[in-house]
Short mmCIF file of N, CA and C in Angstrom, two decimals:
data_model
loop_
_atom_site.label_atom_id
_atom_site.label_comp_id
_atom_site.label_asym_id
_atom_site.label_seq_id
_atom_site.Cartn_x
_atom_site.Cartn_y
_atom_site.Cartn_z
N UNK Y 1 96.95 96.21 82.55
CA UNK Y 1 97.43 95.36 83.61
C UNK Y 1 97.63 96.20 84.86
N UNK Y 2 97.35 95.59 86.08
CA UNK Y 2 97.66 95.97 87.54
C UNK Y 2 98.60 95.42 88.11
N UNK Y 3 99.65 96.05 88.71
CA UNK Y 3 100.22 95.08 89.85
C UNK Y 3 100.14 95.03 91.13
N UNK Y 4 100.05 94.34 91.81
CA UNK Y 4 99.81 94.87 93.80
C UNK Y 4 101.05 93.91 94.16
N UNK Y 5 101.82 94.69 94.90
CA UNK Y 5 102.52 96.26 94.71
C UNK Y 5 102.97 96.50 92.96
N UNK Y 6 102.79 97.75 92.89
CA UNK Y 6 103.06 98.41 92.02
C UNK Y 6 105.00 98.72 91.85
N UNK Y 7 105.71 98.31 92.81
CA UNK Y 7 107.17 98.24 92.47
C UNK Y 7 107.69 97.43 93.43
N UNK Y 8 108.72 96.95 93.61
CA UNK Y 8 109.40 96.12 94.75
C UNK Y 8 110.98 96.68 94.85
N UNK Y 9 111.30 96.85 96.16
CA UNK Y 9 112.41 96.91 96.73
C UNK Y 9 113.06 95.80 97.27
N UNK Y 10 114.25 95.40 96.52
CA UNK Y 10 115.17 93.84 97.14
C UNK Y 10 115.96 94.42 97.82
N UNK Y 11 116.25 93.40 98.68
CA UNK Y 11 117.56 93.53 99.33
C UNK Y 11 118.33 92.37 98.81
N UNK Y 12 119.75 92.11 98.42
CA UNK Y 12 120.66 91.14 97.56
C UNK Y 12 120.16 89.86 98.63
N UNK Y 13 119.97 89.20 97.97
CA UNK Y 13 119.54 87.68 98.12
C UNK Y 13 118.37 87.72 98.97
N UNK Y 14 117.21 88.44 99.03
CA UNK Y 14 116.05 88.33 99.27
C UNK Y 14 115.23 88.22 97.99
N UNK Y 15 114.10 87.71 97.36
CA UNK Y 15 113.38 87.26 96.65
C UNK Y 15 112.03 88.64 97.09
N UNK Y 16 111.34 89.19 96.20
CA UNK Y 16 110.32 89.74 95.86
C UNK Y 16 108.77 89.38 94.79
N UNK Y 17 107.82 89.86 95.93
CA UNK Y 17 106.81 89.13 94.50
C UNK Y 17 105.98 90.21 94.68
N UNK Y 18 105.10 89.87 93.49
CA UNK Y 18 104.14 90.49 92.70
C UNK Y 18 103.06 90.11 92.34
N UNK Y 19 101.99 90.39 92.65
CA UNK Y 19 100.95 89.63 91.58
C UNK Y 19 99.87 90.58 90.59
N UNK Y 20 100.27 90.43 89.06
CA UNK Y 20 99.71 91.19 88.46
C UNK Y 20 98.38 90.56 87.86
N UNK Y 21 97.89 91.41 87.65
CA UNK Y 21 96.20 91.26 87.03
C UNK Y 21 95.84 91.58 85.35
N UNK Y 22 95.05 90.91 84.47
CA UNK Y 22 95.37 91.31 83.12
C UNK Y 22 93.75 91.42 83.13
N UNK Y 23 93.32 92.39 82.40
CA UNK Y 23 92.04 92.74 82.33
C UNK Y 23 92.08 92.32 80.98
N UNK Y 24 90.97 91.87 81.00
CA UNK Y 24 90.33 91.89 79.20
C UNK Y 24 89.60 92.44 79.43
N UNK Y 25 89.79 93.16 78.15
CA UNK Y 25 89.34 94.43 77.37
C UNK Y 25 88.27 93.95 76.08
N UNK Y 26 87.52 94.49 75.84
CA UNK Y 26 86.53 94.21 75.27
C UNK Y 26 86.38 92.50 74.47
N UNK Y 27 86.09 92.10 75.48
CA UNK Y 27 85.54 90.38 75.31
C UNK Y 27 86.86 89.33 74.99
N UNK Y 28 88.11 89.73 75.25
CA UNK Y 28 89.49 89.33 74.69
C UNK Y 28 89.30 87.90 75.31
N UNK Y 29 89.51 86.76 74.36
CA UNK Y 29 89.73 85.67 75.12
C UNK Y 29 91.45 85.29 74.60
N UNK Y 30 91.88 85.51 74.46
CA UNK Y 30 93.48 85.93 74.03
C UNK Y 30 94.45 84.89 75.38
N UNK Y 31 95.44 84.39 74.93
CA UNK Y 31 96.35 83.98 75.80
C UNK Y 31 97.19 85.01 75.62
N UNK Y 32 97.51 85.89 77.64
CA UNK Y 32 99.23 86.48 77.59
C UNK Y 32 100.05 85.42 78.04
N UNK Y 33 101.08 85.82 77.55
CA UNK Y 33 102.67 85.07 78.04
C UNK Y 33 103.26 86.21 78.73
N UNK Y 34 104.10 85.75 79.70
CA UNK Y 34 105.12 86.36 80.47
C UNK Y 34 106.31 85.96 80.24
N UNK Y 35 107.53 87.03 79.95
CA UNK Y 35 108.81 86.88 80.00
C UNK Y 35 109.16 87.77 80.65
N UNK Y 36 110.49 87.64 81.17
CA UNK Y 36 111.22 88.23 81.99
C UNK Y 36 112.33 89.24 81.28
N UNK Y 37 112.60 89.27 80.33
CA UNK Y 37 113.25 89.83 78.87
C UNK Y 37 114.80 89.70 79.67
N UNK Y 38 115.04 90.82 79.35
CA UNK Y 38 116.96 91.10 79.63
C UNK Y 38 117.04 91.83 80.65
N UNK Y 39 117.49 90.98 81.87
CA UNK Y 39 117.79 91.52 83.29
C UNK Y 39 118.93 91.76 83.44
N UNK Y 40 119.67 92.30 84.53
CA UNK Y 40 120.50 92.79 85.48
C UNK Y 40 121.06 91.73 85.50
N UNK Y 41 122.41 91.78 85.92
CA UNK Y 41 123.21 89.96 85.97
C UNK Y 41 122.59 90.04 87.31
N UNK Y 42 122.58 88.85 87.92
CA UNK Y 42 122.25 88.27 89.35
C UNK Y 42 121.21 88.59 89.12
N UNK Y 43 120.39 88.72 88.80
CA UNK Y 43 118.89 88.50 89.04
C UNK Y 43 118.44 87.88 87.98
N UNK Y 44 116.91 87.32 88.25
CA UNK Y 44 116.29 86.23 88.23
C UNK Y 44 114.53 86.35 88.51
N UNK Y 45 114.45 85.72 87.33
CA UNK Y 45 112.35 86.16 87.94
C UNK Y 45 111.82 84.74 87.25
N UNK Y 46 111.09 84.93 87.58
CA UNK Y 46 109.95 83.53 87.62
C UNK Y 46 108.40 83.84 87.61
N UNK Y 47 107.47 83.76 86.53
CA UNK Y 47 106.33 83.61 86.38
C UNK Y 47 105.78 82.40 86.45
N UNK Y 48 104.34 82.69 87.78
CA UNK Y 48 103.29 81.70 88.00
C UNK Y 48 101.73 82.04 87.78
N UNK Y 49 101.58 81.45 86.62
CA UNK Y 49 101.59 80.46 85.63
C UNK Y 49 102.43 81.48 84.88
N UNK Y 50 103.17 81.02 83.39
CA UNK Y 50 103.44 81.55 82.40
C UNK Y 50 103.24 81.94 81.57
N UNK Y 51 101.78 81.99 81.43
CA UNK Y 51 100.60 82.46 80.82
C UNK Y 51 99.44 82.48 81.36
N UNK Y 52 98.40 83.35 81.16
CA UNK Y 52 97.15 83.51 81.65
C UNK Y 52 96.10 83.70 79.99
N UNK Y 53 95.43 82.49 79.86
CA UNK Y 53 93.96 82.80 78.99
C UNK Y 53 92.95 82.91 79.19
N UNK Y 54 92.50 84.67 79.00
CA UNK Y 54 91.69 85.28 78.97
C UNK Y 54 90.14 84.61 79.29
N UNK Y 55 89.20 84.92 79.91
CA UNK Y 55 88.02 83.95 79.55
C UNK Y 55 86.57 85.68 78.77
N UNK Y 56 87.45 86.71 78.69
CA UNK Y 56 86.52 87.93 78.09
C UNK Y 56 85.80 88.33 79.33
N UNK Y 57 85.83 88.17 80.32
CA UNK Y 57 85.27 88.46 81.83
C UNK Y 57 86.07 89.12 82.59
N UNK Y 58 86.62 88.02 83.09
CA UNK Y 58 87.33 88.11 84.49
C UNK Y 58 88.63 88.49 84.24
N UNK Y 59 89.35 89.15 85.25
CA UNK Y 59 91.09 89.28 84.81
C UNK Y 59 91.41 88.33 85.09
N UNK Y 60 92.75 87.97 84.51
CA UNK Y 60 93.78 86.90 84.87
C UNK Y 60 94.52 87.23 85.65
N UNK Y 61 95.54 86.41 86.44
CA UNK Y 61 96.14 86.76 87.18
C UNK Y 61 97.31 85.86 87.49
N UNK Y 62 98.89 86.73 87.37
CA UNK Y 62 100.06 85.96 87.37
C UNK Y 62 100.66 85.96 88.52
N UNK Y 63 101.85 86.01 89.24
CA UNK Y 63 102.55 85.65 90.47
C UNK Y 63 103.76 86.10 89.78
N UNK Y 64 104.90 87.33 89.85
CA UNK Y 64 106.23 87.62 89.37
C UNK Y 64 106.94 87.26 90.71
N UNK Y 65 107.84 86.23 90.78
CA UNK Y 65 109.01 86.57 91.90
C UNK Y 65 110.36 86.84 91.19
N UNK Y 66 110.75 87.69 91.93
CA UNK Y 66 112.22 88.26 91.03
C UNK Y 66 113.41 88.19 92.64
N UNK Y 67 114.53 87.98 92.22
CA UNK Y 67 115.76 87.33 92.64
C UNK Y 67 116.67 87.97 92.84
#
């Protein structure tokens, strides 16, 4: 996986995004899921879409905004 940007700097109550890229790797037609696991209190993230399935080609590609 790629992200552009590769890290984000918040400032408290500004919102940050991300958009990462999922390569498949040798012909993967595979669904990823995104979670946000166990954050920081006050913050908050949101994946767009919440999954990306693979088509063995092309990367997928998600949208992280974090809070």
């Amino acid at each position: 996986m790629q992200a552009q940007p590769a890290s984000l700097t918040l400032s408290a109550g500004q919102p940050g995004t991300s958009t990462i890229s999922v390569i498949a790797l040798g012909g993967s037609t595979q669904t990823v899921s995104f979670s946000c696991g166990n954050l920081p209190v006050h913050l908050t993230c949101a994946f767009a879409p919440s999954s990306v399935t693979l088509d063995g080609v092309n990367a997928g590609a998600v949208k992280i905004t974090v809070r």
